[in-house]
PDB file of C-alpha atoms in Angstrom:
ATOM      1  CA  MET A 226     127.446  95.423 110.665  1.00 87.00           C
ATOM      2  CA  PRO A 227     128.367  91.988 109.385  1.00 95.00           C
ATOM      3  CA  ASP A 228     130.776  91.629 106.368  1.00 97.00           C
ATOM      4  CA  LEU A 229     128.881  92.477 103.299  1.00 98.00           C
ATOM      5  CA  THR A 230     131.493  91.557 100.696  1.00 97.00           C
ATOM      6  CA  ASP A 231     129.909  90.181  97.552  1.00 96.00           C
ATOM      7  CA  LYS A 232     126.417  91.533  98.626  1.00 98.00           C
ATOM      8  CA  VAL A 233     124.521  93.921  96.291  1.00 98.00           C
ATOM      9  CA  ALA A 234     122.541  96.575  97.845  1.00 98.00           C
ATOM     10  CA  VAL A 235     119.965  99.054  96.354  1.00 98.00           C
ATOM     11  CA  VAL A 236     119.674 102.343  98.217  1.00 98.00           C
ATOM     12  CA  THR A 237     117.412 105.161  97.168  1.00 98.00           C
ATOM     13  CA  GLY A 238     117.664 108.725  98.464  1.00 95.00           C
ATOM     14  CA  ALA A 239     121.341 108.184  98.551  1.00 94.00           C
ATOM     15  CA  THR A 240     122.235 111.680  97.761  1.00 91.00           C
ATOM     16  CA  GLY A 241     120.459 112.961 100.823  1.00 84.00           C
ATOM     17  CA  GLY A 242     121.690 113.220 104.391  1.00 85.00           C
ATOM     18  CA  MET A 243     120.488 109.997 105.791  1.00 91.00           C
ATOM     19  CA  GLY A 244     120.619 108.193 102.598  1.00 93.00           C
ATOM     20  CA  GLN A 245     124.349 109.088 102.073  1.00 93.00           C
ATOM     21  CA  VAL A 246     125.081 107.520 105.566  1.00 94.00           C
ATOM     22  CA  ILE A 247     123.296 104.406 104.909  1.00 96.00           C
ATOM     23  CA  ALA A 248     125.087 104.010 101.372  1.00 96.00           C
ATOM     24  CA  ALA A 249     128.443 104.830 102.663  1.00 95.00           C
ATOM     25  CA  GLU A 250     128.397 102.431 105.487  1.00 96.00           C
ATOM     26  CA  LEU A 251     127.094  99.497 103.342  1.00 97.00           C
ATOM     27  CA  VAL A 252     130.113 100.248 101.019  1.00 96.00           C
ATOM     28  CA  ARG A 253     132.445 100.345 103.848  1.00 95.00           C
ATOM     29  CA  ALA A 254     131.096  96.796 104.987  1.00 96.00           C
ATOM     30  CA  GLY A 255     131.963  95.726 101.596  1.00 97.00           C
ATOM     31  CA  ALA A 256     128.722  95.973  99.759  1.00 98.00           C
ATOM     32  CA  HIS A 257     128.293  96.976  96.233  1.00 97.00           C
ATOM     33  CA  VAL A 258     125.770  99.788  96.238  1.00 97.00           C
ATOM     34  CA  ILE A 259     123.425 100.769  93.499  1.00 97.00           C
ATOM     35  CA  THR A 260     121.599 104.045  93.963  1.00 96.00           C
ATOM     36  CA  ILE A 261     119.330 106.003  91.602  1.00 96.00           C
ATOM     37  CA  ALA A 262     119.733 109.861  91.312  1.00 93.00           C
ATOM     38  CA  ARG A 263     117.751 112.570  89.472  1.00 90.00           C
ATOM     39  CA  ASN A 264     120.861 114.624  89.167  1.00 86.00           C
ATOM     40  CA  PRO A 265     123.806 112.338  89.163  1.00 81.00           C
ATOM     41  CA  ALA A 266     126.195 115.148  89.895  1.00 82.00           C
ATOM     42  CA  ARG A 267     124.573 115.265  93.247  1.00 84.00           C
ATOM     43  CA  ALA A 268     126.117 111.811  93.989  1.00 88.00           C
ATOM     44  CA  ASP A 269     129.790 113.285  93.960  1.00 88.00           C
ATOM     45  CA  ALA A 270     129.444 114.197  97.757  1.00 86.00           C
ATOM     46  CA  LEU A 271     128.478 110.532  98.211  1.00 90.00           C
ATOM     47  CA  ARG A 272     131.582 109.474  96.122  1.00 90.00           C
ATOM     48  CA  ALA A 273     133.778 111.780  98.359  1.00 89.00           C
ATOM     49  CA  ARG A 274     132.300 110.241 101.476  1.00 88.00           C
ATOM     50  CA  ILE A 275     132.894 106.685 100.131  1.00 90.00           C
ATOM     51  CA  GLY A 276     136.526 107.555  98.789  1.00 88.00           C
ATOM     52  CA  ALA A 277     138.474 106.493  95.828  1.00 86.00           C
ATOM     53  CA  GLU A 278     139.450 103.115  97.033  1.00 83.00           C
ATOM     54  CA  ALA A 279     135.901 101.919  97.198  1.00 89.00           C
ATOM     55  CA  ALA A 280     134.527 103.998  94.324  1.00 87.00           C
ATOM     56  CA  ASP A 281     134.024 100.840  92.147  1.00 92.00           C
ATOM     57  CA  ARG A 282     131.551  99.562  94.558  1.00 95.00           C
ATOM     58  CA  LEU A 283     128.888 102.521  93.858  1.00 95.00           C
ATOM     59  CA  ASP A 284     126.855 102.259  90.650  1.00 95.00           C
ATOM     60  CA  VAL A 285     124.811 105.588  90.141  1.00 95.00           C
ATOM     61  CA  ILE A 286     121.809 105.218  87.664  1.00 96.00           C
ATOM     62  CA  ALA A 287     120.257 108.514  86.634  1.00 94.00           C
ATOM     63  CA  GLY A 288     116.522 108.565  87.116  1.00 96.00           C
ATOM     64  CA  ASP A 289     113.710 110.738  88.651  1.00 97.00           C
ATOM     65  CA  LEU A 290     111.869 108.190  90.863  1.00 98.00           C
ATOM     66  CA  SER A 291     108.592 110.389  90.582  1.00 98.00           C
ATOM     67  CA  ARG A 292     108.293 109.391  87.170  1.00 98.00           C
ATOM     68  CA  ARG A 293     106.978 105.941  86.174  1.00 98.00           C
ATOM     69  CA  ALA A 294     108.941 105.608  83.048  1.00 98.00           C
ATOM     70  CA  ASP A 295     112.375 106.293  85.134  1.00 98.00           C
ATOM     71  CA  VAL A 296     111.421 103.694  87.801  1.00 98.00           C
ATOM     72  CA  LEU A 297     110.614 101.135  84.907  1.00 98.00           C
ATOM     73  CA  THR A 298     113.935 102.039  83.246  1.00 98.00           C
ATOM     74  CA  ALA A 299     116.042 101.898  86.569  1.00 98.00           C
ATOM     75  CA  ALA A 300     114.640  98.602  87.360  1.00 98.00           C
ATOM     76  CA  LYS A 301     115.330  97.095  84.212  1.00 98.00           C
ATOM     77  CA  THR A 302     118.971  98.616  84.132  1.00 98.00           C
ATOM     78  CA  ILE A 303     119.362  96.996  87.538  1.00 98.00           C
ATOM     79  CA  ARG A 304     118.025  93.712  86.501  1.00 98.00           C
ATOM     80  CA  ASP A 305     120.185  93.554  83.516  1.00 98.00           C
ATOM     81  CA  ARG A 306     123.427  94.341  85.507  1.00 97.00           C
ATOM     82  CA  TYR A 307     122.718  92.304  88.601  1.00 98.00           C
ATOM     83  CA  GLY A 308     121.438  88.659  88.932  1.00 96.00           C
ATOM     84  CA  GLU A 309     120.830  88.969  92.812  1.00 98.00           C
ATOM     85  CA  ILE A 310     120.053  91.595  95.152  1.00 98.00           C
ATOM     86  CA  HIS A 311     120.487  91.322  98.941  1.00 98.00           C
ATOM     87  CA  LEU A 312     119.375  94.541 100.324  1.00 98.00           C
ATOM     88  CA  LEU A 313     116.820  97.127  99.069  1.00 98.00           C
ATOM     89  CA  VAL A 314     116.674 100.196 101.220  1.00 98.00           C
ATOM     90  CA  ASN A 315     113.757 102.437  99.989  1.00 98.00           C
ATOM     91  CA  ASN A 316     114.792 105.710 101.520  1.00 96.00           C
ATOM     92  CA  ALA A 317     113.769 108.160  98.838  1.00 95.00           C
ATOM     93  CA  GLY A 318     111.125 110.560  99.957  1.00 93.00           C
ATOM     94  CA  ALA A 319     109.898 114.261 100.143  1.00 93.00           C
ATOM     95  CA  HIS A 320     107.447 116.403 101.658  1.00 93.00           C
ATOM     96  CA  PHE A 321     105.676 118.946  99.233  1.00 95.00           C
ATOM     97  CA  SER A 322     104.172 122.102 100.802  1.00 92.00           C
ATOM     98  CA  GLU A 323     101.933 122.728  97.727  1.00 96.00           C
ATOM     99  CA  HIS A 324      99.781 120.292  95.533  1.00 98.00           C
ATOM    100  CA  ARG A 325     101.910 119.201  92.776  1.00 98.00           C
ATOM    101  CA  LEU A 326     101.315 116.546  90.204  1.00 98.00           C
ATOM    102  CA  SER A 327     103.989 114.188  88.752  1.00 98.00           C
ATOM    103  CA  VAL A 328     104.276 113.845  84.890  1.00 98.00           C
ATOM    104  CA  ASP A 329     101.966 110.889  85.093  1.00 98.00           C
ATOM    105  CA  GLY A 330      99.181 112.813  86.796  1.00 98.00           C
ATOM    106  CA  VAL A 331      99.823 111.331  90.144  1.00 98.00           C
ATOM    107  CA  GLU A 332     100.047 113.573  93.376  1.00 98.00           C
ATOM    108  CA  MET A 333     103.761 113.985  94.306  1.00 98.00           C
ATOM    109  CA  HIS A 334     103.617 112.496  97.640  1.00 98.00           C
ATOM    110  CA  VAL A 335     101.897 109.260  96.297  1.00 98.00           C
ATOM    111  CA  ALA A 336     104.361 109.338  93.240  1.00 98.00           C
ATOM    112  CA  LEU A 337     107.596 109.549  95.342  1.00 98.00           C
ATOM    113  CA  ASP A 338     106.762 108.445  98.832  1.00 97.00           C
ATOM    114  CA  HIS A 339     104.894 105.300  97.871  1.00 98.00           C
ATOM    115  CA  LEU A 340     104.942 104.367  94.251  1.00 98.00           C
ATOM    116  CA  ALA A 341     108.822 104.728  93.841  1.00 98.00           C
ATOM    117  CA  ALA A 342     109.226 102.016  96.784  1.00 98.00           C
ATOM    118  CA  PHE A 343     106.501  99.889  95.563  1.00 98.00           C
ATOM    119  CA  GLY A 344     107.671  99.818  91.875  1.00 98.00           C
ATOM    120  CA  LEU A 345     111.186  99.147  92.587  1.00 98.00           C
ATOM    121  CA  THR A 346     110.174  96.285  95.108  1.00 98.00           C
ATOM    122  CA  THR A 347     108.181  94.592  92.500  1.00 98.00           C
ATOM    123  CA  LEU A 348     109.960  95.378  89.347  1.00 98.00           C
ATOM    124  CA  LEU A 349     113.053  93.770  91.046  1.00 98.00           C
ATOM    125  CA  ASP A 350     111.151  90.712  92.125  1.00 98.00           C
ATOM    126  CA  GLU A 351     113.418  88.047  90.690  1.00 98.00           C
ATOM    127  CA  PRO A 352     116.753  89.388  91.792  1.00 98.00           C
ATOM    128  CA  LEU A 353     115.357  90.115  95.221  1.00 98.00           C
ATOM    129  CA  ARG A 354     114.335  86.485  95.546  1.00 98.00           C
ATOM    130  CA  ARG A 355     117.443  85.111  94.026  1.00 98.00           C
ATOM    131  CA  GLY A 356     119.235  87.064  96.821  1.00 98.00           C
ATOM    132  CA  GLY A 357     117.035  86.168  99.649  1.00 98.00           C
ATOM    133  CA  ALA A 358     116.864  89.968 100.345  1.00 98.00           C
ATOM    134  CA  ARG A 359     115.903  92.231 102.930  1.00 98.00           C
ATOM    135  CA  VAL A 360     113.703  95.109 101.883  1.00 98.00           C
ATOM    136  CA  VAL A 361     113.442  98.129 104.192  1.00 98.00           C
ATOM    137  CA  ASN A 362     110.950 100.916 103.714  1.00 98.00           C
ATOM    138  CA  VAL A 363     111.891 104.029 105.370  1.00 97.00           C
ATOM    139  CA  ALA A 364     108.415 105.531 106.578  1.00 96.00           C
ATOM    140  CA  SER A 365     107.431 108.173 109.020  1.00 94.00           C
ATOM    141  CA  ASP A 366     105.541 107.965 112.376  1.00 94.00           C
ATOM    142  CA  THR A 367     103.328 110.866 111.046  1.00 94.00           C
ATOM    143  CA  LEU A 368     101.143 107.798 109.734  1.00 97.00           C
ATOM    144  CA  ASN A 369     100.284 107.305 113.345  1.00 96.00           C
ATOM    145  CA  ASP A 370      99.387 110.976 114.113  1.00 94.00           C
ATOM    146  CA  THR A 371      99.151 113.507 111.377  1.00 93.00           C
ATOM    147  CA  ARG A 372      98.783 116.409 113.973  1.00 87.00           C
ATOM    148  CA  GLN A 373     101.666 118.902 113.413  1.00 79.00           C
ATOM    149  CA  ILE A 374     101.487 120.445 116.776  1.00 74.00           C
ATOM    150  CA  LYS A 375     100.881 117.624 119.451  1.00 74.00           C
ATOM    151  CA  LEU A 376      99.868 119.699 122.609  1.00 69.00           C
ATOM    152  CA  ALA A 377      96.653 118.347 123.487  1.00 71.00           C
ATOM    153  CA  GLY A 378      93.987 115.941 122.193  1.00 81.00           C
ATOM    154  CA  ARG A 379      94.371 112.139 120.926  1.00 90.00           C
ATOM    155  CA  PRO A 380      96.645 111.145 117.918  1.00 92.00           C
ATOM    156  CA  ARG A 381      94.968 111.755 114.612  1.00 94.00           C
ATOM    157  CA  PRO A 382      96.126 108.638 112.568  1.00 96.00           C
ATOM    158  CA  ALA A 383      96.518 108.920 108.680  1.00 97.00           C
ATOM    159  CA  THR A 384      93.776 107.482 106.606  1.00 97.00           C
ATOM    160  CA  VAL A 385      93.593 105.904 103.233  1.00 97.00           C
ATOM    161  CA  ASP A 386      90.133 105.267 101.735  1.00 97.00           C
ATOM    162  CA  LEU A 387      89.995 103.257  98.492  1.00 98.00           C
ATOM    163  CA  ALA A 388      86.422 102.709  98.262  1.00 96.00           C
ATOM    164  CA  GLY A 389      85.361 103.462  94.678  1.00 96.00           C
ATOM    165  CA  VAL A 390      89.006 104.420  93.586  1.00 98.00           C
ATOM    166  CA  GLN A 391      89.941 103.581  90.080  1.00 97.00           C
ATOM    167  CA  SER A 392      93.400 104.942  90.110  1.00 98.00           C
ATOM    168  CA  LEU A 393      95.955 106.369  92.465  1.00 98.00           C
ATOM    169  CA  ALA A 394      95.783 109.523  90.550  1.00 98.00           C
ATOM    170  CA  GLU A 395      92.644 110.114  92.434  1.00 98.00           C
ATOM    171  CA  LEU A 396      94.321 110.289  95.954  1.00 98.00           C
ATOM    172  CA  ASN A 397      95.467 113.527  97.548  1.00 98.00           C
ATOM    173  CA  SER A 398      93.263 115.574  95.331  1.00 96.00           C
ATOM    174  CA  ALA A 399      93.795 119.504  95.233  1.00 97.00           C
ATOM    175  CA  LYS A 400      90.414 119.901  96.926  1.00 96.00           C
ATOM    176  CA  GLY A 401      91.063 120.248 100.748  1.00 93.00           C
ATOM    177  CA  PHE A 402      94.817 119.485 100.200  1.00 97.00           C
ATOM    178  CA  VAL A 403      96.666 119.001 103.369  1.00 95.00           C
ATOM    179  CA  PRO A 404     100.268 118.751 102.841  1.00 95.00           C
ATOM    180  CA  PHE A 405     101.369 117.033 106.120  1.00 92.00           C
ATOM    181  CA  GLU A 406      98.289 114.749 105.986  1.00 96.00           C
ATOM    182  CA  ALA A 407      99.136 113.867 102.320  1.00 97.00           C
ATOM    183  CA  TYR A 408     102.757 112.949 103.207  1.00 96.00           C
ATOM    184  CA  ALA A 409     101.416 110.845 106.073  1.00 97.00           C
ATOM    185  CA  ARG A 410      99.069 108.833 103.912  1.00 98.00           C
ATOM    186  CA  ALA A 411     101.669 108.222 101.240  1.00 98.00           C
ATOM    187  CA  LYS A 412     103.942 106.774 104.050  1.00 98.00           C
ATOM    188  CA  LEU A 413     100.855 104.792 105.234  1.00 98.00           C
ATOM    189  CA  MET A 414     100.469 103.340 101.861  1.00 98.00           C
ATOM    190  CA  THR A 415     104.116 102.227 101.602  1.00 98.00           C
ATOM    191  CA  VAL A 416     103.692 100.415 104.993  1.00 98.00           C
ATOM    192  CA  THR A 417     100.449  98.889 104.013  1.00 98.00           C
ATOM    193  CA  ALA A 418     101.732  97.805 100.712  1.00 98.00           C
ATOM    194  CA  GLY A 419     104.853  96.152 102.494  1.00 98.00           C
ATOM    195  CA  TYR A 420     102.630  94.263 104.746  1.00 98.00           C
ATOM    196  CA  ALA A 421     100.690  92.947 101.717  1.00 98.00           C
ATOM    197  CA  LEU A 422     103.797  91.931  99.665  1.00 98.00           C
ATOM    198  CA  ALA A 423     105.556  90.203 102.645  1.00 98.00           C
ATOM    199  CA  PRO A 424     103.584  86.842 102.652  1.00 98.00           C
ATOM    200  CA  GLY A 425     104.293  86.250  98.698  1.00 98.00           C
ATOM    201  CA  PHE A 426     108.061  86.890  99.381  1.00 98.00           C
ATOM    202  CA  ALA A 427     108.522  84.733 102.438  1.00 97.00           C
ATOM    203  CA  ALA A 428     109.064  81.375 100.450  1.00 96.00           C
ATOM    204  CA  ASP A 429     112.095  82.808  98.972  1.00 98.00           C
ATOM    205  CA  GLY A 430     113.505  84.174 102.366  1.00 98.00           C
ATOM    206  CA  VAL A 431     112.821  87.977 101.278  1.00 98.00           C
ATOM    207  CA  THR A 432     111.654  89.902 104.100  1.00 98.00           C
ATOM    208  CA  VAL A 433     109.744  93.217 104.020  1.00 98.00           C
ATOM    209  CA  ASN A 434     109.815  95.627 106.904  1.00 98.00           C
ATOM    210  CA  ALA A 435     109.298  99.419 107.558  1.00 98.00           C
ATOM    211  CA  LEU A 436     110.646 101.958 110.071  1.00 96.00           C
ATOM    212  CA  HIS A 437     110.408 105.331 111.442  1.00 95.00           C
ATOM    213  CA  PRO A 438     114.007 106.352 112.019  1.00 92.00           C
ATOM    214  CA  GLY A 439     113.211 109.059 114.303  1.00 81.00           C
ATOM    215  CA  LEU A 440     112.901 112.853 113.830  1.00 75.00           C
ATOM    216  CA  VAL A 441     116.111 113.421 111.905  1.00 63.00           C
ATOM    217  CA  ALA A 442     117.654 116.702 111.068  1.00 59.00           C
ATOM    218  CA  THR A 443     116.932 116.632 107.175  1.00 60.00           C
ATOM    219  CA  GLY A 444     115.525 118.876 104.670  1.00 56.00           C
ATOM    220  CA  ILE A 445     112.022 117.234 104.942  1.00 55.00           C
ATOM    221  CA  ILE A 446     111.811 118.111 108.747  1.00 53.00           C
ATOM    222  CA  ASP A 447     112.341 121.762 107.601  1.00 55.00           C
ATOM    223  CA  ASP A 448     109.354 121.497 105.407  1.00 57.00           C
ATOM    224  CA  LEU A 449     107.399 119.733 108.002  1.00 56.00           C
ATOM    225  CA  VAL A 450     107.897 122.478 110.790  1.00 55.00           C
ATOM    226  CA  PRO A 451     104.732 124.402 111.254  1.00 57.00           C
ATOM    227  CA  SER A 452     104.715 128.113 110.148  1.00 59.00           C
ATOM    228  CA  LEU A 453     103.971 128.915 113.838  1.00 57.00           C
ATOM    229  CA  LEU A 454     107.283 127.201 114.877  1.00 54.00           C
ATOM    230  CA  ARG A 455     109.609 128.550 112.021  1.00 54.00           C
ATOM    231  CA  PRO A 456     111.257 131.308 114.399  1.00 56.00           C
ATOM    232  CA  VAL A 457     112.649 128.656 116.529  1.00 49.00           C
ATOM    233  CA  GLY A 458     113.445 126.303 113.577  1.00 50.00           C
ATOM    234  CA  PRO A 459     117.226 126.316 114.420  1.00 52.00           C
ATOM    235  CA  LEU A 460     116.652 125.283 118.083  1.00 48.00           C
ATOM    236  CA  ILE A 461     114.220 122.456 116.933  1.00 51.00           C
ATOM    237  CA  ARG A 462     116.853 121.069 114.379  1.00 46.00           C
ATOM    238  CA  ARG A 463     119.606 120.919 117.377  1.00 55.00           C
ATOM    239  CA  SER A 464     117.302 118.936 119.377  1.00 54.00           C
ATOM    240  CA  LEU A 465     116.790 116.237 116.490  1.00 75.00           C
ATOM    241  CA  LEU A 466     118.762 113.034 115.494  1.00 77.00           C
ATOM    242  CA  THR A 467     121.552 113.390 113.233  1.00 85.00           C
ATOM    243  CA  PRO A 468     121.562 111.711 109.970  1.00 81.00           C
ATOM    244  CA  ALA A 469     124.009 109.104 111.245  1.00 85.00           C
ATOM    245  CA  GLU A 470     121.746 108.377 114.179  1.00 89.00           C
ATOM    246  CA  GLY A 471     118.741 108.133 111.833  1.00 87.00           C
ATOM    247  CA  ALA A 472     120.715 105.828 109.566  1.00 92.00           C
ATOM    248  CA  SER A 473     121.732 103.665 112.276  1.00 94.00           C
ATOM    249  CA  SER A 474     118.143 102.322 112.800  1.00 94.00           C
ATOM    250  CA  ALA A 475     117.709 101.571 108.973  1.00 95.00           C
ATOM    251  CA  LEU A 476     121.212  99.876 108.814  1.00 97.00           C
ATOM    252  CA  ARG A 477     120.313  97.680 111.874  1.00 96.00           C
ATOM    253  CA  LEU A 478     117.008  96.528 110.173  1.00 97.00           C
ATOM    254  CA  ALA A 479     118.808  95.861 106.916  1.00 97.00           C
ATOM    255  CA  THR A 480     121.886  94.014 108.392  1.00 98.00           C
ATOM    256  CA  ASP A 481     121.595  92.854 111.917  1.00 97.00           C
ATOM    257  CA  PRO A 482     121.828  88.978 112.003  1.00 97.00           C
ATOM    258  CA  ALA A 483     119.393  88.817 114.890  1.00 97.00           C
ATOM    259  CA  LEU A 484     116.472  90.189 112.543  1.00 97.00           C
ATOM    260  CA  ALA A 485     117.082  87.396 110.057  1.00 97.00           C
ATOM    261  CA  GLY A 486     113.606  86.196 108.878  1.00 97.00           C
ATOM    262  CA  VAL A 487     111.542  88.842 110.730  1.00 98.00           C
ATOM    263  CA  THR A 488     109.093  90.291 108.336  1.00 98.00           C
ATOM    264  CA  SER A 489     105.896  92.397 107.869  1.00 98.00           C
ATOM    265  CA  ARG A 490     106.951  94.506 110.872  1.00 98.00           C
ATOM    266  CA  TYR A 491     107.027  98.247 111.711  1.00 98.00           C
ATOM    267  CA  PHE A 492     109.679  99.777 113.915  1.00 98.00           C
ATOM    268  CA  ASN A 493     109.861 103.178 115.513  1.00 96.00           C
ATOM    269  CA  ARG A 494     113.597 103.277 115.598  1.00 93.00           C
ATOM    270  CA  ASP A 495     114.624 100.042 117.088  1.00 92.00           C
ATOM    271  CA  GLU A 496     111.380  99.253 118.620  1.00 95.00           C
ATOM    272  CA  GLU A 497     108.672  97.203 117.066  1.00 97.00           C
ATOM    273  CA  SER A 498     105.496  99.421 117.057  1.00 97.00           C
ATOM    274  CA  ARG A 499     102.032  99.407 115.568  1.00 97.00           C
ATOM    275  CA  THR A 500     100.425 101.206 112.524  1.00 98.00           C
ATOM    276  CA  PRO A 501      96.890 102.164 112.368  1.00 98.00           C
ATOM    277  CA  PRO A 502      94.163  99.323 111.693  1.00 98.00           C
ATOM    278  CA  VAL A 503      93.494 100.237 108.271  1.00 98.00           C
ATOM    279  CA  SER A 504      97.045  99.142 107.227  1.00 98.00           C
ATOM    280  CA  HIS A 505      96.258  95.553 108.396  1.00 98.00           C
ATOM    281  CA  ASP A 506      92.899  95.187 106.563  1.00 98.00           C
ATOM    282  CA  PRO A 507      93.292  92.536 103.999  1.00 98.00           C
ATOM    283  CA  ALA A 508      90.548  94.314 101.477  1.00 98.00           C
ATOM    284  CA  VAL A 509      92.620  97.686 101.628  1.00 98.00           C
ATOM    285  CA  GLN A 510      95.811  95.846 101.241  1.00 98.00           C
ATOM    286  CA  GLU A 511      94.621  93.836  98.129  1.00 98.00           C
ATOM    287  CA  LYS A 512      93.097  97.011  96.615  1.00 98.00           C
ATOM    288  CA  LEU A 513      96.218  98.927  97.046  1.00 98.00           C
ATOM    289  CA  LEU A 514      98.249  96.283  95.384  1.00 98.00           C
ATOM    290  CA  VAL A 515      95.937  96.193  92.371  1.00 98.00           C
ATOM    291  CA  LEU A 516      96.000 100.045  91.907  1.00 98.00           C
ATOM    292  CA  SER A 517      99.753 100.285  92.522  1.00 98.00           C
ATOM    293  CA  ARG A 518     100.621  97.437  90.061  1.00 98.00           C
ATOM    294  CA  ALA A 519      98.209  99.162  87.446  1.00 98.00           C
ATOM    295  CA  HIS A 520     100.438 102.275  87.657  1.00 98.00           C
ATOM    296  CA  PHE A 521     103.193 100.271  86.254  1.00 98.00           C
ATOM    297  CA  THR A 522     101.330  98.202  83.788  1.00 94.00           C
ATOM    298  CA  GLY A 523      98.696 100.353  82.635  1.00 74.00           C
TER     299      GLY A 523
END
């Protein structure tokens, strides 16, 4: 990585496996890293990984990113403390095996896997622009194929139908709820919103990209393994990427000088890839922006 001395980076999900690697490597490169943790005590492992000599370059803000109030508060705290942000890595995410609502009445995949990233990106608008930042949204290629077992047949891309939708609380309803599809839909929404936000940021040198870091051995993968394959779960984990290998793709997108100015793209690991046609539909993009902004202003 290039020297990141005097650069400010916001990394969400930094108390998890891949997020820890991303945050620690950015600190080692000289950056000052800010993260938001539901339980700040969980950041102790990250502090240990970074080491005492660089502890003053880690800022942990308490907050639950599935809660609208906490996203608003965290963003205000960051704006008050830092005039410029140079990197924003929206890495926080989770898979929920049962239908759950956030305290704001939004299905949890939508709340955490989409709205958290959208909220921080838009609420930190001014410091991102002043820093000419790179925004990296960590997604999942489940958005291109929602089949959990891919033995036969064609890929089944995630869908997002916003026709007649008045609030994002209407998405991923309990009726007919399929966890894997709900997760993929939320990731598709984040990528779609990124495409929609990118042109407005471009004049100030801010880029917005997304990536699938590969199949990484994290807690999310454990949740995504179909019940049929649970008995061979340990074997599956051994075939997956390590958190460090997954983090390398996100770090490259966030820091590689060769990618300066590249925006509105989706990468499958290090290769540029495509996303479902609905993600490029201007009408869907605009409606998603309206509904997502309303969540934080309504």
